mmCIF file of C-alpha atoms in Angstrom:
data_model
loop_
_atom_site.group_PDB
_atom_site.id
_atom_site.type_symbol
_atom_site.label_atom_id
_atom_site.label_comp_id
_atom_site.label_asym_id
_atom_site.label_seq_id
_atom_site.Cartn_x
_atom_site.Cartn_y
_atom_site.Cartn_z
ATOM 1 C CA MET A 25 19.506 18.345 3.294
ATOM 2 C CA ILE A 26 16.293 17.206 1.575
ATOM 3 C CA LYS A 27 16.308 16.800 -2.198
ATOM 4 C CA LEU A 28 12.977 18.103 -3.503
ATOM 5 C CA LEU A 29 11.608 17.923 -7.043
ATOM 6 C CA ILE A 30 8.840 20.460 -7.775
ATOM 7 C CA VAL A 31 6.619 19.490 -10.715
ATOM 8 C CA ASP A 32 4.089 22.022 -12.023
ATOM 9 C CA ASP A 33 3.284 23.325 -15.505
ATOM 10 C CA SER A 34 2.850 26.887 -14.198
ATOM 11 C CA ALA A 35 6.100 28.871 -14.038
ATOM 12 C CA LEU A 36 4.409 31.123 -11.501
ATOM 13 C CA MET A 37 3.548 28.214 -9.227
ATOM 14 C CA ARG A 38 7.035 26.768 -9.544
ATOM 15 C CA ARG A 39 8.513 30.128 -8.566
ATOM 16 C CA HIS A 40 6.227 30.420 -5.524
ATOM 17 C CA LEU A 41 6.936 26.866 -4.396
ATOM 18 C CA ASN A 42 10.664 27.236 -4.976
ATOM 19 C CA GLY A 43 10.747 30.400 -2.859
ATOM 20 C CA LEU A 44 8.730 28.744 -0.109
ATOM 21 C CA PHE A 45 11.154 25.836 0.247
ATOM 22 C CA GLN A 46 14.334 27.835 -0.363
ATOM 23 C CA ALA A 47 13.382 29.958 2.644
ATOM 24 C CA GLU A 48 13.481 26.816 4.805
ATOM 25 C CA GLY A 49 17.226 26.558 4.262
ATOM 26 C CA ASP A 50 17.553 22.772 4.101
ATOM 27 C CA PHE A 51 16.134 21.887 0.675
ATOM 28 C CA ILE A 52 18.037 21.193 -2.544
ATOM 29 C CA ILE A 53 15.507 21.881 -5.277
ATOM 30 C CA GLU A 54 15.039 20.976 -8.907
ATOM 31 C CA GLN A 55 11.994 21.744 -11.046
ATOM 32 C CA ALA A 56 10.052 20.092 -13.866
ATOM 33 C CA HIS A 57 7.174 21.551 -15.842
ATOM 34 C CA ASN A 58 5.400 18.327 -16.855
ATOM 35 C CA GLY A 59 5.215 14.654 -16.031
ATOM 36 C CA LYS A 60 7.690 13.596 -18.695
ATOM 37 C CA GLU A 61 10.358 15.866 -17.236
ATOM 38 C CA ALA A 62 9.470 14.595 -13.743
ATOM 39 C CA VAL A 63 10.152 10.978 -14.713
ATOM 40 C CA GLU A 64 13.528 11.990 -16.190
ATOM 41 C CA ALA A 65 14.437 14.077 -13.134
ATOM 42 C CA ASN A 66 13.510 11.192 -10.834
ATOM 43 C CA ARG A 67 16.159 9.115 -12.604
ATOM 44 C CA ASN A 68 18.875 11.741 -12.690
ATOM 45 C CA PHE A 69 18.300 14.011 -9.677
ATOM 46 C CA GLN A 70 16.980 11.147 -7.482
ATOM 47 C CA PRO A 71 14.913 13.338 -5.153
ATOM 48 C CA ASP A 72 13.949 12.376 -1.612
ATOM 49 C CA VAL A 73 10.425 13.744 -2.171
ATOM 50 C CA VAL A 74 8.337 15.175 -5.021
ATOM 51 C CA THR A 75 5.520 17.725 -5.165
ATOM 52 C CA LEU A 76 3.412 16.816 -8.184
ATOM 53 C CA ASP A 77 0.716 18.785 -9.973
ATOM 54 C CA ILE A 78 -2.129 16.804 -11.568
ATOM 55 C CA ASN A 79 -3.196 18.782 -14.652
ATOM 56 C CA MET A 80 -0.189 19.241 -16.948
ATOM 57 C CA PRO A 81 0.436 19.086 -20.716
ATOM 58 C CA GLU A 82 2.376 16.311 -22.474
ATOM 59 C CA MET A 83 2.116 13.994 -19.441
ATOM 60 C CA ASP A 84 -0.326 14.513 -16.580
ATOM 61 C CA GLY A 85 0.446 13.922 -12.907
ATOM 62 C CA ILE A 86 -1.420 10.604 -12.602
ATOM 63 C CA THR A 87 0.452 9.047 -15.531
ATOM 64 C CA ALA A 88 3.728 10.431 -14.235
ATOM 65 C CA LEU A 89 3.046 9.074 -10.743
ATOM 66 C CA SER A 90 2.471 5.549 -12.056
ATOM 67 C CA LEU A 91 5.812 5.712 -13.896
ATOM 68 C CA LEU A 92 7.633 7.168 -10.887
ATOM 69 C CA MET A 93 6.371 4.362 -8.669
ATOM 70 C CA ALA A 94 7.157 1.668 -11.208
ATOM 71 C CA GLU A 95 10.690 2.866 -12.008
ATOM 72 C CA ARG A 96 12.028 4.462 -8.803
ATOM 73 C CA ALA A 97 9.484 4.683 -6.021
ATOM 74 C CA VAL A 98 9.714 8.046 -4.241
ATOM 75 C CA PRO A 99 7.447 9.792 -1.702
ATOM 76 C CA VAL A 100 5.074 12.119 -3.565
ATOM 77 C CA VAL A 101 2.823 14.921 -2.289
ATOM 78 C CA MET A 102 0.123 15.808 -4.821
ATOM 79 C CA VAL A 103 -0.724 19.484 -5.270
ATOM 80 C CA SER A 104 -4.302 19.550 -6.571
ATOM 81 C CA SER A 105 -7.159 21.947 -7.170
ATOM 82 C CA LEU A 106 -9.851 22.263 -4.518
ATOM 83 C CA THR A 107 -12.631 20.782 -6.652
ATOM 84 C CA GLU A 108 -14.567 17.536 -6.808
ATOM 85 C CA LYS A 109 -12.729 16.637 -10.016
ATOM 86 C CA GLY A 110 -9.469 17.408 -8.252
ATOM 87 C CA ALA A 111 -10.549 15.181 -5.368
ATOM 88 C CA LEU A 112 -11.226 12.199 -7.629
ATOM 89 C CA ALA A 113 -7.836 12.565 -9.295
ATOM 90 C CA THR A 114 -6.165 12.920 -5.890
ATOM 91 C CA PHE A 115 -7.706 9.676 -4.611
ATOM 92 C CA GLU A 116 -6.515 7.960 -7.771
ATOM 93 C CA ALA A 117 -3.039 9.280 -6.976
ATOM 94 C CA MET A 118 -3.236 8.043 -3.388
ATOM 95 C CA HIS A 119 -4.243 4.618 -4.661
ATOM 96 C CA LEU A 120 -1.208 4.607 -6.954
ATOM 97 C CA GLY A 121 1.113 5.389 -4.048
ATOM 98 C CA ALA A 122 1.179 9.138 -3.337
ATOM 99 C CA VAL A 123 1.816 9.788 0.345
ATOM 100 C CA ASP A 124 -0.308 12.910 0.802
ATOM 101 C CA TYR A 125 -1.776 15.935 -0.922
ATOM 102 C CA VAL A 126 -2.378 19.638 -0.471
ATOM 103 C CA THR A 127 -5.022 21.722 -2.215
ATOM 104 C CA LYS A 128 -4.290 24.974 -3.997
ATOM 105 C CA PRO A 129 -6.367 27.681 -2.308
ATOM 106 C CA GLY A 130 -6.798 29.768 -5.449
ATOM 107 C CA GLY A 131 -7.287 27.240 -8.211
ATOM 108 C CA THR A 132 -4.835 25.942 -10.798
ATOM 109 C CA ILE A 133 -2.515 28.971 -10.691
ATOM 110 C CA SER A 134 -2.441 30.282 -7.156
ATOM 111 C CA LEU A 135 -1.015 33.568 -5.991
ATOM 112 C CA ASN A 136 -2.047 32.563 -2.473
ATOM 113 C CA ILE A 137 0.231 29.552 -2.015
ATOM 114 C CA ASN A 138 1.519 31.052 1.231
ATOM 115 C CA GLU A 139 -1.944 30.392 2.699
ATOM 116 C CA ILE A 140 -1.024 26.709 2.769
ATOM 117 C CA GLY A 141 2.726 27.184 3.144
ATOM 118 C CA VAL A 142 3.014 25.809 6.679
ATOM 119 C CA GLU A 143 0.870 22.776 5.809
ATOM 120 C CA LEU A 144 2.757 22.115 2.581
ATOM 121 C CA VAL A 145 6.217 22.305 4.165
ATOM 122 C CA ALA A 146 5.113 20.044 7.038
ATOM 123 C CA LYS A 147 3.645 17.468 4.664
ATOM 124 C CA VAL A 148 6.692 17.474 2.411
ATOM 125 C CA ARG A 149 8.987 16.998 5.401
ATOM 126 C CA ALA A 150 6.827 14.132 6.670
ATOM 127 C CA ALA A 151 6.644 12.567 3.217
ATOM 128 C CA ALA A 152 10.432 12.633 2.889
ATOM 129 C CA LYS A 153 10.568 10.288 5.895
ATOM 130 C CA ALA A 154 7.433 8.292 5.069
ATOM 131 C CA LYS A 155 7.239 4.596 4.354
ATOM 132 C CA LEU A 156 5.900 3.738 0.931
ATOM 133 C CA LYS A 157 3.274 1.025 0.882
ATOM 134 C CA GLY A 158 3.630 -1.856 -1.560
ATOM 135 C CA ASN A 159 3.350 -0.862 -5.205
ATOM 136 C CA LYS A 160 -0.242 -1.160 -6.399
ATOM 137 C CA VAL A 161 0.307 0.303 -9.871
ATOM 138 C CA LYS A 162 -1.965 -1.342 -12.448
ATOM 139 C CA GLY A 163 -3.400 -0.265 -15.774
ATOM 140 C CA LEU A 164 -6.203 2.156 -14.956
ATOM 141 C CA ALA A 165 -8.722 0.442 -17.229
ATOM 142 C CA GLN A 166 -7.872 -2.967 -15.765
ATOM 143 C CA ARG A 167 -8.192 -1.772 -12.162
ATOM 144 C CA LEU A 168 -11.480 0.011 -12.766
ATOM 145 C CA ARG A 169 -12.829 -3.105 -14.489
ATOM 146 C CA GLU A 170 -11.813 -5.242 -11.503
ATOM 147 C CA GLU A 171 -13.549 -2.850 -9.087
ATOM 148 C CA ARG A 172 -16.733 -2.877 -11.192
ATOM 149 C CA GLU A 173 -16.740 -6.687 -11.318
ATOM 150 C CA LYS A 174 -16.020 -7.120 -7.604
ATOM 151 C CA PRO A 175 -19.135 -8.520 -5.896
ATOM 152 C CA VAL A 176 -20.428 -6.097 -3.285
ATOM 153 C CA GLN A 177 -22.756 -7.527 -0.656
ATOM 154 C CA ARG A 178 -24.734 -4.969 1.300
ATOM 155 C CA ALA A 179 -26.140 -5.811 4.711
ATOM 156 C CA PRO A 180 -29.886 -6.550 4.323
ATOM 157 C CA SER A 181 -31.803 -3.461 5.377
ATOM 158 C CA PRO A 182 -34.218 -5.180 7.816
ATOM 159 C CA ARG A 183 -31.277 -6.452 9.866
ATOM 160 C CA ARG A 184 -30.604 -4.553 13.074
ATOM 161 C CA ALA A 185 -28.037 -5.104 15.798
ATOM 162 C CA PRO A 186 -28.064 -3.050 18.986
ATOM 163 C CA VAL A 187 -25.633 -0.152 18.667
ATOM 164 C CA ARG A 188 -24.711 -0.609 22.324
ATOM 165 C CA ASP A 189 -22.980 -3.879 21.378
ATOM 166 C CA GLY A 190 -20.208 -1.941 19.718
ATOM 167 C CA ILE A 191 -19.161 1.172 17.862
ATOM 168 C CA VAL A 192 -15.876 1.705 16.026
ATOM 169 C CA LEU A 193 -14.055 5.039 15.897
ATOM 170 C CA VAL A 194 -11.228 5.555 13.406
ATOM 171 C CA GLY A 195 -8.758 8.431 13.507
ATOM 172 C CA VAL A 196 -6.500 8.944 10.495
ATOM 173 C CA SER A 197 -4.615 11.646 8.609
ATOM 174 C CA THR A 198 -1.567 11.531 6.300
ATOM 175 C CA GLY A 199 -1.698 8.417 4.133
ATOM 176 C CA GLY A 200 -5.242 7.717 5.272
ATOM 177 C CA PRO A 201 -7.139 7.088 2.022
ATOM 178 C CA ARG A 202 -4.722 4.367 0.953
ATOM 179 C CA THR A 203 -4.604 2.838 4.449
ATOM 180 C CA LEU A 204 -8.393 2.765 4.757
ATOM 181 C CA GLU A 205 -8.440 0.779 1.504
ATOM 182 C CA ASP A 206 -6.455 -1.877 3.393
ATOM 183 C CA ILE A 207 -9.170 -2.114 6.050
ATOM 184 C CA LEU A 208 -12.741 -1.129 5.184
ATOM 185 C CA PRO A 209 -13.194 -3.251 2.016
ATOM 186 C CA HIS A 210 -12.129 -6.323 3.996
ATOM 187 C CA LEU A 211 -14.962 -6.092 6.510
ATOM 188 C CA PRO A 212 -17.850 -8.507 5.796
ATOM 189 C CA HIS A 213 -21.329 -7.379 4.777
ATOM 190 C CA ASP A 214 -22.710 -8.584 8.107
ATOM 191 C CA PHE A 215 -20.288 -6.572 10.236
ATOM 192 C CA PRO A 216 -22.653 -5.532 13.057
ATOM 193 C CA TRP A 217 -21.160 -2.281 14.339
ATOM 194 C CA PRO A 218 -21.257 1.246 12.925
ATOM 195 C CA ILE A 219 -17.881 2.778 12.026
ATOM 196 C CA LEU A 220 -17.134 6.503 12.344
ATOM 197 C CA VAL A 221 -14.069 7.762 10.466
ATOM 198 C CA ALA A 222 -12.452 11.116 11.234
ATOM 199 C CA GLN A 223 -10.065 11.582 8.289
ATOM 200 C CA HIS A 224 -8.376 14.983 8.074
ATOM 201 C CA MET A 225 -9.610 16.218 4.700
ATOM 202 C CA PRO A 226 -10.896 19.439 3.059
ATOM 203 C CA PRO A 227 -14.636 20.001 2.442
ATOM 204 C CA ALA A 228 -14.709 19.234 -1.300
ATOM 205 C CA PHE A 229 -12.970 15.888 -0.795
ATOM 206 C CA THR A 230 -14.988 13.946 1.756
ATOM 207 C CA ARG A 231 -18.085 13.187 -0.328
ATOM 208 C CA PRO A 232 -16.086 11.878 -3.332
ATOM 209 C CA PHE A 233 -13.972 9.890 -0.886
ATOM 210 C CA ALA A 234 -17.068 8.379 0.753
ATOM 211 C CA ASP A 235 -18.502 7.538 -2.691
ATOM 212 C CA ARG A 236 -15.239 5.897 -3.713
ATOM 213 C CA MET A 237 -15.078 3.797 -0.553
ATOM 214 C CA ASN A 238 -18.759 2.873 -0.909
ATOM 215 C CA SER A 239 -18.006 1.414 -4.343
ATOM 216 C CA MET A 240 -15.231 -0.720 -2.834
ATOM 217 C CA CYS A 241 -16.844 -1.909 0.413
ATOM 218 C CA ASN A 242 -19.419 -4.484 1.472
ATOM 219 C CA LEU A 243 -20.693 -1.972 4.020
ATOM 220 C CA THR A 244 -22.577 1.221 3.188
ATOM 221 C CA VAL A 245 -20.214 4.220 3.282
ATOM 222 C CA VAL A 246 -21.631 7.759 3.509
ATOM 223 C CA GLU A 247 -20.404 11.265 4.205
ATOM 224 C CA ALA A 248 -21.805 12.455 7.563
ATOM 225 C CA ALA A 249 -22.847 15.885 6.285
ATOM 226 C CA GLN A 250 -26.142 16.036 8.192
ATOM 227 C CA PRO A 251 -27.648 14.414 11.294
ATOM 228 C CA MET A 252 -27.932 10.665 10.766
ATOM 229 C CA PRO A 253 -28.989 7.836 13.063
ATOM 230 C CA VAL A 254 -26.058 5.559 13.827
ATOM 231 C CA GLU A 255 -26.817 2.192 12.228
ATOM 232 C CA PRO A 256 -25.018 -1.161 12.019
ATOM 233 C CA GLY A 257 -23.341 -1.986 8.734
ATOM 234 C CA HIS A 258 -22.640 1.671 7.964
ATOM 235 C CA VAL A 259 -19.403 3.648 7.728
ATOM 236 C CA TYR A 260 -19.687 7.390 8.367
ATOM 237 C CA ILE A 261 -16.959 9.637 6.919
ATOM 238 C CA GLY A 262 -16.702 12.945 8.777
ATOM 239 C CA LYS A 263 -17.432 15.920 6.531
ATOM 240 C CA GLY A 264 -14.410 18.085 5.737
ATOM 241 C CA GLY A 265 -14.591 21.626 7.080
ATOM 242 C CA ALA A 266 -16.603 20.377 10.059
ATOM 243 C CA ASP A 267 -16.269 18.157 13.115
ATOM 244 C CA MET A 268 -18.065 14.836 13.456
ATOM 245 C CA VAL A 269 -19.563 14.207 16.889
ATOM 246 C CA LEU A 270 -21.923 11.749 18.507
ATOM 247 C CA GLY A 271 -25.139 13.036 20.030
ATOM 248 C CA GLN A 272 -28.827 12.267 20.464
ATOM 249 C CA ARG A 273 -31.640 12.809 17.963
ATOM 250 C CA ASN A 274 -35.167 11.799 18.943
ATOM 251 C CA GLY A 275 -33.774 9.715 21.769
ATOM 252 C CA LYS A 276 -31.425 7.740 19.527
ATOM 253 C CA LEU A 277 -27.672 7.826 19.027
ATOM 254 C CA ALA A 278 -26.813 9.947 16.002
ATOM 255 C CA VAL A 279 -23.790 11.261 14.155
ATOM 256 C CA LEU A 280 -23.765 15.042 13.754
ATOM 257 C CA ALA A 281 -21.689 17.496 11.713
ATOM 258 C CA LYS A 282 -20.758 20.555 13.744
ATOM 259 C CA PRO A 283 -18.811 23.695 12.769
ATOM 260 C CA GLU A 284 -15.086 23.287 13.380
ATOM 261 C CA ASN A 285 -14.295 23.645 17.067
ATOM 262 C CA LYS A 286 -11.324 26.006 17.125
ATOM 263 C CA SER A 287 -10.139 24.485 20.412
ATOM 264 C CA TYR A 288 -8.803 21.607 18.298
ATOM 265 C CA LEU A 289 -5.995 21.855 15.736
ATOM 266 C CA TRP A 290 -7.105 19.280 13.171
ATOM 267 C CA HIS A 291 -10.462 18.669 11.478
ATOM 268 C CA PRO A 292 -12.547 16.621 11.394
ATOM 269 C CA SER A 293 -11.243 16.275 14.943
ATOM 270 C CA VAL A 294 -10.427 12.764 16.148
ATOM 271 C CA GLU A 295 -10.123 14.041 19.720
ATOM 272 C CA LEU A 296 -13.589 15.601 19.695
ATOM 273 C CA LEU A 297 -15.114 12.468 18.172
ATOM 274 C CA GLY A 298 -13.557 10.365 20.917
ATOM 275 C CA ARG A 299 -14.712 12.728 23.680
ATOM 276 C CA THR A 300 -18.323 12.763 22.463
ATOM 277 C CA ALA A 301 -18.282 8.972 22.139
ATOM 278 C CA LEU A 302 -17.287 8.734 25.806
ATOM 279 C CA GLU A 303 -20.212 11.011 26.681
ATOM 280 C CA GLN A 304 -22.767 9.045 24.665
ATOM 281 C CA CYS A 305 -21.615 5.404 24.841
ATOM 282 C CA ASP A 306 -20.588 2.860 27.431
ATOM 283 C CA PRO A 307 -16.758 2.943 27.092
ATOM 284 C CA SER A 308 -16.637 -0.861 27.155
ATOM 285 C CA HIS A 309 -18.605 -0.870 23.878
ATOM 286 C CA ILE A 310 -16.172 1.441 22.063
ATOM 287 C CA VAL A 311 -13.400 0.249 19.754
ATOM 288 C CA ALA A 312 -10.975 3.044 18.795
ATOM 289 C CA VAL A 313 -8.524 2.600 15.919
ATOM 290 C CA MET A 314 -5.632 5.022 15.399
ATOM 291 C CA LEU A 315 -4.065 4.955 11.950
ATOM 292 C CA THR A 316 -1.291 6.768 10.100
ATOM 293 C CA GLY A 317 -0.956 10.540 10.434
ATOM 294 C CA MET A 318 1.102 13.470 11.659
ATOM 295 C CA GLY A 319 0.558 14.968 15.082
ATOM 296 C CA HIS A 320 -1.346 13.687 18.103
ATOM 297 C CA ASP A 321 -5.024 14.230 17.270
ATOM 298 C CA GLY A 322 -7.182 11.814 19.255
ATOM 299 C CA ALA A 323 -4.383 10.317 21.341
ATOM 300 C CA ASP A 324 -5.718 11.632 24.664
ATOM 301 C CA ALA A 325 -9.337 10.649 24.004
ATOM 302 C CA PHE A 326 -8.438 7.181 22.713
ATOM 303 C CA ALA A 327 -6.146 6.600 25.699
ATOM 304 C CA GLU A 328 -9.070 7.550 27.949
ATOM 305 C CA ILE A 329 -11.287 5.066 26.104
ATOM 306 C CA LYS A 330 -8.816 2.286 26.902
ATOM 307 C CA LYS A 331 -8.511 3.450 30.506
ATOM 308 C CA ARG A 332 -12.289 3.217 30.919
ATOM 309 C CA GLY A 333 -12.507 -0.300 29.525
ATOM 310 C CA GLY A 334 -12.725 0.206 25.764
ATOM 311 C CA ARG A 335 -10.632 -1.588 23.179
ATOM 312 C CA THR A 336 -8.030 0.243 21.125
ATOM 313 C CA ILE A 337 -5.791 -0.484 18.150
ATOM 314 C CA ALA A 338 -2.743 1.489 17.053
ATOM 315 C CA GLU A 339 -1.334 0.929 13.588
ATOM 316 C CA ALA A 340 2.162 -0.543 13.717
ATOM 317 C CA GLU A 341 5.144 1.543 12.675
ATOM 318 C CA SER A 342 6.048 -1.002 10.006
ATOM 319 C CA SER A 343 2.904 -0.231 7.974
ATOM 320 C CA ALA A 344 2.141 3.379 8.955
ATOM 321 C CA VAL A 345 2.990 5.895 6.245
ATOM 322 C CA VAL A 346 3.606 8.416 9.048
ATOM 323 C CA PHE A 347 3.852 6.971 12.558
ATOM 324 C CA GLY A 348 2.938 10.181 14.420
ATOM 325 C CA MET A 349 -0.647 9.593 15.572
ATOM 326 C CA PRO A 350 -0.281 5.869 16.419
ATOM 327 C CA ALA A 351 3.026 6.571 18.185
ATOM 328 C CA GLU A 352 1.368 9.216 20.363
ATOM 329 C CA LEU A 353 -1.363 6.773 21.395
ATOM 330 C CA ILE A 354 1.228 4.122 22.252
ATOM 331 C CA LYS A 355 3.282 6.693 24.193
ATOM 332 C CA ARG A 356 0.227 7.468 26.347
ATOM 333 C CA GLY A 357 -0.316 3.785 27.119
ATOM 334 C CA GLY A 358 -3.517 3.877 25.106
ATOM 335 C CA ALA A 359 -2.859 1.092 22.599
ATOM 336 C CA GLY A 360 -4.446 -2.191 23.586
ATOM 337 C CA VAL A 361 -3.212 -3.862 20.393
ATOM 338 C CA VAL A 362 -0.598 -2.777 17.844
ATOM 339 C CA LEU A 363 -1.250 -4.173 14.361
ATOM 340 C CA THR A 364 -0.193 -3.604 10.782
ATOM 341 C CA SER A 365 -2.975 -2.155 8.642
ATOM 342 C CA ASP A 366 -3.602 -5.427 6.801
ATOM 343 C CA ARG A 367 -4.466 -7.187 10.099
ATOM 344 C CA ILE A 368 -6.883 -4.620 11.490
ATOM 345 C CA ALA A 369 -9.990 -5.759 9.594
ATOM 346 C CA SER A 370 -9.619 -9.345 10.836
ATOM 347 C CA GLN A 371 -9.170 -8.090 14.417
ATOM 348 C CA LEU A 372 -12.335 -5.998 14.199
ATOM 349 C CA THR A 373 -14.224 -8.907 12.664
ATOM 350 C CA SER A 374 -13.051 -11.196 15.465
ATOM 351 C CA TRP A 375 -14.115 -8.760 18.191
ATOM 352 C CA ALA A 376 -17.497 -8.293 16.528
ATOM 353 C CA GLY A 377 -18.048 -12.041 16.439
ATOM 354 C CA CYS A 378 -18.497 -12.240 12.666
#
């Protein structure tokens, strides 16, 4: 049995969520209607996993999360509104240690929670088994001040390195925002290869996520929402609600946002990104990195990249929040190197000759 704590200020939402998980038959459920009650229930009920709303009276979800992680760390799935403001709060939660998130399809009080029922149950089950990364809880004002004061060195704009020398593909899902913080900010400003990131994420979230990463990184991070030439020193985050592919524009390699290809289960699709990279690039110039996530998205394409002479990295089980996607790549014989997330940036830097 899985002990689940549902935290939401809406009695209606709590009732819907309770019914959803009761129907599964293997959840023991308690409820809290604000963050203060959640902290108390974490002590007394000691849940295996928590679903946590963000906007609540008396104590909001972000404050509650920081206390949960400091007192008794527990896997948390944030349940947030599908807005840009909700996205920013969700990324703050991921930074503080939340494992994953789901977005309410109908706003703060949703009568349509069953629309995301399958996703929510799957993410809660995965979170209950997830590894928690080291506690990063700090005072919010202190952490924001540190990020503002951190020197950010952008690659000089006149500099150009041939794209054919290398291109990095990154596939990631559950636990991805936090894991990418372990990698992208540690790449130097003169990193010579473009990086394309397919992170499973809804449409309203990818631009705020790209902006957040851009503020933390030496490289330029952008959301790939329109056709863009692929340039060194840039990180392209695939737009949510679309698929990111490689193609040609005016005779040059470009990153394109295409409508979701329904032949693939997850979006932005890692598999489709890998397949189009094989069509457009010499496989020996491709580096494919598979990070934490549920499922097998990208495993076949990345294994094919290795087979054709490309280099591949799978995140190690010891650091992966959810070992599904890296495990599938390893199972297919597609992992050239298996590394913990904190060693991936140095490996990429070494291969790029920085």
